[in-house]
Coordinates of C-alpha atoms in Angstrom, one line a residue:
M1247 CA -70.2 207.6 -80.7
T1248 CA -68.9 204.0 -80.2
Q1249 CA -65.9 203.6 -78.3
I1250 CA -66.0 199.9 -77.0
V1251 CA -66.1 197.2 -79.2
L1252 CA -66.7 193.4 -77.6
F1253 CA -66.5 190.3 -79.4
D1254 CA -67.5 186.8 -78.6
L1255 CA -64.6 184.8 -79.3
D1256 CA -65.7 181.2 -80.6
G1257 CA -67.5 181.6 -84.0
T1258 CA -67.2 185.4 -84.2
I1259 CA -63.5 186.3 -84.5
V1260 CA -61.7 182.9 -83.8
D1261 CA -62.9 180.1 -86.0
T1262 CA -63.0 177.0 -83.3
N1263 CA -66.2 175.5 -84.6
E1264 CA -64.8 172.1 -86.0
L1265 CA -62.6 171.7 -82.8
I1266 CA -65.8 172.3 -81.1
V1267 CA -67.7 169.6 -82.8
Q1268 CA -65.0 167.3 -82.8
S1269 CA -64.2 167.8 -79.3
F1270 CA -68.2 166.7 -78.5
L1271 CA -67.9 164.0 -80.5
H1272 CA -64.7 162.6 -79.1
C1273 CA -66.0 163.2 -75.7
L1274 CA -69.2 161.5 -76.0
D1275 CA -68.5 158.6 -78.3
G1276 CA -69.9 155.5 -76.2
E1277 CA -71.4 157.6 -73.7
T1278 CA -75.1 158.2 -74.7
A1279 CA -77.9 155.6 -75.5
E1280 CA -78.3 157.3 -79.0
P1281 CA -75.2 159.1 -80.9
V1282 CA -74.8 162.4 -80.4
T1283 CA -74.3 163.6 -84.1
R1284 CA -73.1 167.3 -85.9
E1285 CA -76.5 168.2 -86.5
F1286 CA -77.3 168.0 -83.2
I1287 CA -74.6 169.9 -81.7
I1288 CA -74.2 172.5 -84.0
P1289 CA -77.5 174.4 -83.2
N1290 CA -76.8 174.2 -79.4
M1291 CA -73.2 175.8 -79.5
G1292 CA -72.8 178.8 -77.6
K1293 CA -73.4 178.0 -74.0
P1294 CA -71.2 177.3 -71.2
L1295 CA -69.6 173.5 -71.6
V1296 CA -70.9 171.9 -68.2
E1297 CA -74.4 172.9 -69.6
Q1298 CA -73.9 171.4 -73.2
L1299 CA -72.5 168.5 -71.7
E1300 CA -75.4 168.2 -69.5
Q1301 CA -77.8 168.4 -72.4
F1302 CA -76.0 166.4 -74.6
S1303 CA -75.5 163.5 -72.3
G1304 CA -78.6 163.6 -69.7
R1305 CA -76.4 163.5 -66.7
K1306 CA -75.7 165.7 -64.2
D1307 CA -72.3 164.2 -63.3
T1308 CA -70.3 165.5 -66.3
Q1309 CA -66.7 165.7 -64.6
S1310 CA -65.6 162.9 -66.8
L1311 CA -66.7 163.8 -70.3
M1312 CA -65.6 167.4 -69.3
E1313 CA -62.1 165.8 -68.7
K1314 CA -62.1 163.9 -72.2
Y1315 CA -63.3 167.2 -73.8
R1316 CA -60.8 169.4 -72.9
A1317 CA -57.9 166.8 -73.0
F1318 CA -58.9 166.4 -76.9
N1319 CA -59.6 170.2 -77.4
L1320 CA -56.4 171.2 -75.8
S1321 CA -54.3 168.8 -77.9
N1322 CA -55.9 169.5 -81.0
H1323 CA -56.3 173.3 -80.7
D1324 CA -53.6 174.5 -82.6
S1325 CA -54.1 172.3 -85.8
L1326 CA -58.1 172.9 -86.1
V1327 CA -58.1 176.5 -85.3
R1328 CA -57.8 179.8 -87.3
E1329 CA -59.3 183.3 -87.3
F1330 CA -62.1 184.2 -89.8
P1331 CA -61.2 186.5 -92.7
H1332 CA -60.0 190.2 -92.2
V1333 CA -60.5 189.5 -87.8
R1334 CA -56.8 190.7 -87.7
E1335 CA -56.8 193.6 -89.8
V1336 CA -60.3 195.1 -88.5
L1337 CA -59.1 194.4 -84.8
A1338 CA -55.6 196.5 -86.2
E1339 CA -57.4 199.1 -87.3
L1340 CA -60.0 199.6 -84.4
H1341 CA -56.9 199.4 -82.1
R1342 CA -54.9 202.0 -84.2
R1343 CA -57.8 204.6 -83.7
G1344 CA -58.3 204.2 -80.1
L1345 CA -61.1 201.9 -79.6
K1346 CA -61.3 199.6 -76.6
I1347 CA -61.5 196.1 -77.7
G1348 CA -63.1 193.2 -75.4
I1349 CA -63.5 190.1 -75.3
V1350 CA -66.8 188.5 -73.4
T1351 CA -66.9 184.7 -74.3
S1352 CA -68.6 181.4 -72.4
K1353 CA -64.7 179.7 -72.6
I1354 CA -62.6 179.5 -69.7
R1355 CA -59.7 181.5 -69.6
K1356 CA -56.6 179.3 -70.6
T1357 CA -58.6 178.0 -73.8
T1358 CA -59.8 181.8 -74.7
L1359 CA -55.8 183.0 -74.3
M1360 CA -54.8 180.3 -76.4
G1361 CA -56.9 181.2 -79.5
L1362 CA -56.3 184.9 -79.0
K1363 CA -52.2 184.1 -78.9
L1364 CA -52.5 181.4 -81.8
C1365 CA -54.4 183.9 -84.1
G1366 CA -52.2 187.0 -83.2
L1367 CA -55.2 189.0 -81.8
E1368 CA -54.0 189.2 -78.1
T1369 CA -52.2 192.5 -78.7
F1370 CA -55.4 194.2 -79.5
V1371 CA -57.5 193.1 -76.6
S1372 CA -57.8 195.4 -73.5
A1373 CA -60.6 193.3 -71.5
I1374 CA -61.2 189.6 -71.3
V1375 CA -64.6 188.3 -69.4
T1376 CA -64.7 184.7 -69.7
V1377 CA -67.4 182.2 -68.1
E1378 CA -65.2 181.7 -64.9
D1379 CA -65.3 185.6 -64.1
V1380 CA -69.1 185.5 -63.9
S1381 CA -71.8 184.1 -61.8
K1382 CA -74.2 183.8 -64.9
P1383 CA -73.2 183.4 -68.6
K1384 CA -74.8 184.5 -71.3
P1385 CA -77.7 185.5 -72.6
D1386 CA -77.5 187.0 -68.9
P1387 CA -75.7 190.5 -69.5
E1388 CA -73.1 190.1 -66.6
G1389 CA -70.1 189.7 -68.5
I1390 CA -71.0 192.5 -71.0
R1391 CA -71.4 194.7 -67.8
L1392 CA -68.3 193.5 -66.2
A1393 CA -66.2 194.1 -69.5
L1394 CA -67.7 197.7 -69.8
Q1395 CA -66.8 198.3 -66.0
E1396 CA -63.0 197.4 -67.0
L1397 CA -62.9 199.3 -69.9
G1398 CA -64.5 202.5 -68.2
G1399 CA -67.5 202.6 -70.8
T1400 CA -71.2 203.1 -71.0
P1401 CA -73.8 200.6 -72.7
E1402 CA -74.3 203.9 -75.3
E1403 CA -70.7 203.4 -76.2
A1404 CA -70.3 200.3 -76.8
V1405 CA -71.7 197.1 -79.5
M1406 CA -71.5 193.4 -78.9
V1407 CA -70.5 191.6 -82.1
G1408 CA -71.1 187.6 -81.7
D1409 CA -72.6 184.7 -83.6
S1410 CA -75.4 183.2 -81.5
H1411 CA -78.5 184.7 -80.2
Y1412 CA -76.7 184.3 -76.8
D1413 CA -74.6 187.1 -77.7
I1414 CA -77.4 189.1 -79.3
E1415 CA -79.7 188.4 -76.0
A1416 CA -76.9 189.8 -73.6
A1417 CA -76.3 192.9 -75.8
Q1418 CA -79.8 193.4 -75.9
R1419 CA -80.5 193.0 -72.0
A1420 CA -77.2 195.1 -71.3
G1421 CA -78.2 197.8 -73.4
V1422 CA -75.4 197.7 -76.0
K1423 CA -75.7 197.7 -79.9
A1424 CA -76.0 194.0 -81.0
I1425 CA -74.2 193.0 -84.3
G1426 CA -74.5 189.5 -85.7
V1427 CA -72.4 187.8 -87.8
S1428 CA -73.4 186.1 -91.2
W1429 CA -71.0 183.2 -91.1
S1430 CA -72.3 181.9 -87.7
W1431 CA -73.2 178.2 -88.1
K1432 CA -76.7 178.9 -86.9
G1433 CA -77.0 180.9 -90.2
R1434 CA -78.4 184.6 -91.2
A1435 CA -81.6 183.8 -90.9
Y1436 CA -81.8 182.4 -87.7
L1437 CA -80.1 185.4 -86.0
E1438 CA -81.8 187.8 -87.6
T1439 CA -84.9 186.6 -85.8
F1440 CA -83.6 187.7 -82.7
K1441 CA -83.6 191.4 -84.2
P1442 CA -79.8 192.4 -83.9
D1443 CA -79.1 195.8 -84.6
Y1444 CA -77.1 195.2 -87.6
M1445 CA -75.6 191.7 -89.5
I1446 CA -72.4 191.8 -91.5
D1447 CA -71.4 189.2 -93.7
D1448 CA -67.8 190.5 -93.5
M1449 CA -65.8 191.7 -90.6
R1450 CA -64.7 194.7 -92.6
E1451 CA -68.4 195.9 -92.7
L1452 CA -67.9 196.4 -88.9
L1453 CA -65.6 199.5 -89.5
P1454 CA -68.6 202.0 -90.6
I1455 CA -70.4 200.6 -87.9
V1456 CA -68.6 202.3 -85.4
G1457 CA -67.1 205.2 -87.1
A1458 CA -64.1 203.4 -88.6
T1459 CA -64.2 203.5 -91.7
V1460 CA -61.0 203.1 -93.8
D1461 CA -60.3 206.6 -96.2
A1462 CA -59.6 205.6 -99.3
S1463 CA -56.2 206.3 -100.7

């Protein structure tokens, strides 16, 4: 029986997609031999920031790019970020029923907390594992295992919900059921190739999967 629900943050419960793309476009403008486009950025979203900047810029030293990215990201955060439909009501229902909720993200803690607070989700979350808390980010299972340890649960009691193949692979490697979300910018068909246990088109579809179906009135 499911006791723990782990969520990725960006692109899964908090819609930061446009903020991320604009942050990359801003920090990479004039910094690469060829312009970096939205079409190139989107399929590569989901990795830790330093890895993405190295990939997009072709540099090993990305400190100045990271500073530009984070300055733009922080100053534009609240105007470009919102939760996905029905996320708040679903997390509230999971919390009401006593399921433990955790976040496993490749973001830093500061912006993770900003997103959760802005969307009114922080009160439902009992554990947060960020890129700063692990030595190996997703798709390595370290973050999921750390969240389970913090929440006092086992892989058999947990599910992981995410919008990226990194989330699906990390869940599979941790022995946790993987749930993909079709609103991923990478698309349903792409995520399905990684064989998640479930795909959902609406966050409310998560409730029956974890045994938290809302009774009809």
